[in-house]
Amino acid sequence: SQTIHQWPATLVQPVGSPLSLECTVEGTSNPNLYWYRQAAGRGLQLLFYSVGIGQISSEVPQNLSASRPQDRQFILSSKKLLLSDSGFYLCAWDPDDVSGNTIYFGEGSWLTVV
Amino acid sequence: GENVEQHPSTLSVQEGDSAVIKCTYSDSASNYFPWYKQELGKRPQLIIDIRSNVGEKKDQRIAVTLNKTAKHFSLHITETQPEDSAVYFCAATDSWGKFQFGAGTQVVVTP
């Protein structure tokens, strides 16, 4: 069966420090991968999505970046965090078969920038 | 691209009553409509979904209806219980297969 893992689960980072969140999917190949952010009490904002290795699409301008070095690995990064980067970050995947597949979310990473 | 609107943003119901959340979408080519439940501090989890070739789907106390002509779909929860308290998100996939989520509905079930 397919599983998705995301880490770290929580982190507190000072303003201006770098960030790296990692996500891996097991039990499938060539998945579509996503990074979402959720501010406290708010909706799901799509940050990045990827349909394959090295293929990243950005949905919103920001100081975050994403990379997909391997088929089932998706990394969210920042060189210098801002206070506004605080939130709940969710990695997600769906099988790249046909349109209309369910998205499955990772456990999420709570980021607090202080 | 697809635009999904969700109402209401908050919904308070008495335990045992029904709850209804409505969503509208803009892309007539959308063909898949999932609903997610997110408990506080946890990830959204799929609770029910419906495809465009079906008008209604039911799973125990939850049901989803789809009106393709009007481009809206709804989640119905009957006999609500305190554990139904959560944020619920609707979603639709656009013609490229990309998900677009609604803004979410905070459901509070009071005993």
Coordinates of C-alpha atoms in Angstrom, one line a residue:
Chain A
S1 CA 0.0 0.0 0.0
Q2 CA 1.0 3.6 -0.5
T3 CA 2.2 5.8 2.3
I4 CA 3.5 9.3 2.6
H5 CA 6.0 10.5 5.2
Q6 CA 6.8 14.1 6.1
W7 CA 9.3 15.5 8.5
P8 CA 10.0 17.2 10.8
A9 CA 6.7 17.3 12.5
T10 CA 7.3 20.5 14.3
L11 CA 10.0 23.1 14.3
V12 CA 10.7 26.6 15.7
Q13 CA 13.1 28.7 13.6
P14 CA 14.4 32.2 14.0
V15 CA 13.7 34.8 11.3
G16 CA 16.4 34.7 8.6
S17 CA 17.3 31.1 9.2
P18 CA 17.0 28.4 6.4
L19 CA 14.3 25.8 6.1
S20 CA 14.1 22.3 4.8
L21 CA 11.0 20.1 4.9
E22 CA 11.1 16.7 3.4
C23 CA 8.5 14.4 2.1
T24 CA 8.7 10.9 0.6
V25 CA 6.0 8.6 -0.8
E26 CA 6.3 4.8 -0.8
G27 CA 4.5 2.1 -2.7
T28 CA 3.9 4.0 -5.9
S29 CA 5.9 5.5 -8.8
N30 CA 5.7 8.8 -10.7
P31 CA 3.2 10.4 -8.3
N32 CA 2.1 14.0 -8.6
L33 CA 3.4 15.8 -5.5
Y34 CA 2.2 18.9 -3.8
W35 CA 3.2 21.3 -1.0
Y36 CA 0.3 23.2 0.7
R37 CA 0.4 25.7 3.5
Q38 CA -2.3 26.4 6.0
A39 CA -2.2 29.5 8.2
A40 CA -3.9 29.2 11.6
G41 CA -7.6 28.7 11.1
R42 CA -7.4 29.2 7.3
G43 CA -7.7 27.2 4.1
L44 CA -5.3 25.2 2.0
Q45 CA -3.0 27.3 -0.1
L46 CA -1.2 25.4 -2.9
L47 CA 2.5 26.4 -2.9
F48 CA 4.1 24.0 -5.4
Y49 CA 3.2 20.9 -7.4
S50 CA 5.3 18.5 -9.4
V51 CA 4.4 16.0 -12.1
G52 CA 7.9 14.5 -12.3
I53 CA 11.6 14.7 -11.4
G54 CA 12.9 18.2 -11.7
Q55 CA 9.5 19.5 -12.8
I56 CA 8.2 22.1 -10.3
S57 CA 5.4 24.6 -10.7
S58 CA 5.0 27.5 -8.3
E59 CA 1.5 28.8 -7.6
V60 CA 2.4 31.9 -5.6
P61 CA 5.4 34.2 -5.4
Q62 CA 7.2 33.8 -2.2
N63 CA 10.6 33.2 -0.6
L64 CA 10.1 29.4 -0.6
S65 CA 11.3 27.0 -3.2
A66 CA 10.8 23.3 -3.9
S67 CA 12.8 20.5 -5.4
R68 CA 12.2 17.0 -6.5
P69 CA 15.6 15.2 -6.7
Q70 CA 14.0 11.7 -6.9
D71 CA 10.8 10.3 -8.2
R72 CA 9.2 10.0 -4.7
Q73 CA 11.0 12.8 -2.8
F74 CA 9.8 16.3 -2.5
I75 CA 11.6 19.0 -0.6
L76 CA 10.4 22.5 0.5
S77 CA 13.2 25.0 1.3
S78 CA 13.9 28.6 2.2
K79 CA 17.1 30.4 2.4
K80 CA 15.8 33.0 4.8
L81 CA 12.5 32.6 6.7
L82 CA 10.1 35.4 7.4
L83 CA 7.6 35.7 10.2
S84 CA 4.8 35.2 7.7
D85 CA 6.2 31.8 6.8
S86 CA 4.7 30.4 10.0
G87 CA 2.0 27.8 9.4
F88 CA 1.1 24.2 8.9
Y89 CA 2.8 22.7 5.9
L90 CA 1.3 19.7 4.2
C91 CA 2.9 17.5 1.6
A92 CA 0.4 15.5 -0.6
W93 CA 0.4 13.1 -3.5
D94 CA -1.9 11.6 -6.0
P95 CA -1.3 8.8 -8.5
D96 CA -0.5 10.1 -12.0
D97 CA -3.1 7.8 -13.7
V98 CA -6.1 9.7 -14.9
S99 CA -7.7 13.0 -14.0
G100 CA -9.8 12.7 -10.9
N101 CA -7.6 10.9 -8.4
T102 CA -7.8 11.5 -4.7
I103 CA -5.1 13.6 -3.0
Y104 CA -3.6 12.1 0.1
F105 CA -1.9 14.3 2.7
G106 CA 1.1 13.7 4.9
E107 CA 1.0 14.2 8.6
G108 CA 2.0 17.9 8.3
S109 CA 4.8 20.0 9.7
W110 CA 4.2 22.8 12.1
L111 CA 6.5 25.7 11.5
T112 CA 6.8 28.6 13.9
V113 CA 9.1 31.5 12.9
V114 CA 10.2 33.6 15.8
Chain B
G1 CA -8.8 27.8 -13.9
E2 CA -11.3 26.3 -11.5
N3 CA -12.8 28.3 -8.7
V4 CA -14.5 26.6 -5.8
E5 CA -16.7 28.5 -3.3
Q6 CA -17.8 26.9 -0.1
H7 CA -20.6 28.0 2.3
P8 CA -21.0 28.5 5.2
S9 CA -17.7 29.3 6.7
T10 CA -18.9 28.2 10.1
L11 CA -21.8 26.0 11.1
S12 CA -23.1 25.3 14.6
V13 CA -25.6 22.4 15.1
Q14 CA -27.1 20.6 18.0
E15 CA -26.1 17.0 18.5
G16 CA -28.5 14.8 16.5
D17 CA -29.4 17.5 14.0
S18 CA -28.3 17.5 10.3
A19 CA -25.5 19.6 8.8
V20 CA -25.3 20.7 5.2
I21 CA -22.3 22.3 3.5
K22 CA -22.5 23.6 -0.1
C23 CA -19.9 24.2 -2.7
T24 CA -20.0 25.6 -6.2
Y25 CA -17.5 25.3 -9.0
S26 CA -16.8 27.1 -12.2
D27 CA -15.1 24.6 -14.6
S28 CA -17.8 22.6 -16.3
A29 CA -15.1 20.0 -17.2
S30 CA -14.5 19.2 -13.6
N31 CA -15.3 15.5 -13.0
Y32 CA -14.2 14.6 -9.4
F33 CA -15.4 16.1 -6.2
P34 CA -13.9 14.9 -2.9
W35 CA -14.7 16.0 0.7
Y36 CA -12.1 16.2 3.4
K37 CA -12.4 16.4 7.2
Q38 CA -9.6 18.0 9.2
E39 CA -9.5 17.7 12.9
L40 CA -7.6 20.2 14.9
G41 CA -3.9 19.9 14.4
K42 CA -4.2 17.0 12.0
R43 CA -4.0 16.5 8.3
P44 CA -7.1 16.6 6.1
Q45 CA -8.5 13.1 5.4
L46 CA -10.9 12.0 2.7
I47 CA -14.3 11.1 4.0
I48 CA -16.3 10.8 0.8
D49 CA -16.1 11.6 -2.9
I50 CA -18.3 11.7 -6.0
R51 CA -17.6 11.5 -9.7
S52 CA -19.4 13.4 -12.4
N53 CA -21.3 10.4 -13.6
V54 CA -23.1 10.0 -10.3
G55 CA -25.7 12.3 -8.7
E56 CA -25.6 11.0 -5.1
K57 CA -23.4 8.9 -2.9
K58 CA -24.0 7.8 0.7
D59 CA -21.8 6.3 3.4
Q60 CA -23.5 5.7 6.7
R61 CA -24.3 9.2 8.1
I62 CA -22.7 11.2 5.4
A63 CA -23.8 11.8 1.8
V64 CA -22.8 13.9 -1.1
T65 CA -25.0 15.2 -3.9
L66 CA -23.9 16.6 -7.2
N67 CA -25.8 18.9 -9.6
K68 CA -23.7 19.2 -12.8
T69 CA -26.1 21.5 -14.5
A70 CA -26.0 24.0 -11.7
K71 CA -22.3 23.2 -10.9
H72 CA -22.8 22.7 -7.2
F73 CA -22.3 19.8 -4.8
S74 CA -23.2 19.4 -1.1
L75 CA -22.2 17.4 1.9
H76 CA -24.9 16.1 4.2
I77 CA -24.2 14.8 7.7
T78 CA -27.1 13.3 9.5
E79 CA -27.5 12.6 13.3
T80 CA -24.5 14.7 14.1
Q81 CA -22.2 13.7 16.9
P82 CA -19.6 15.7 18.8
E83 CA -16.8 13.8 16.9
D84 CA -18.2 15.3 13.7
S85 CA -16.8 18.7 14.9
A86 CA -14.0 19.6 12.5
V87 CA -13.2 21.7 9.5
Y88 CA -14.6 20.3 6.2
F89 CA -13.1 21.1 2.8
C90 CA -14.7 20.5 -0.6
A91 CA -12.6 20.2 -3.7
A92 CA -12.9 19.9 -7.5
T93 CA -10.4 18.9 -10.1
D94 CA -10.1 21.2 -13.0
S95 CA -9.7 20.0 -16.6
W96 CA -6.0 19.5 -16.0
G97 CA -6.7 17.2 -13.0
K98 CA -5.4 19.8 -10.6
F99 CA -7.3 20.1 -7.2
Q100 CA -8.9 23.4 -6.2
F101 CA -10.1 23.5 -2.6
G102 CA -12.9 25.4 -1.0
A103 CA -12.1 27.8 1.9
G104 CA -13.4 25.3 4.5
T105 CA -16.3 25.1 6.9
Q106 CA -15.8 24.9 10.7
V107 CA -18.5 22.6 12.0
V108 CA -19.2 22.7 15.7
V109 CA -21.6 20.1 17.2
T110 CA -22.9 21.0 20.6
P111 CA -24.2 18.3 23.0

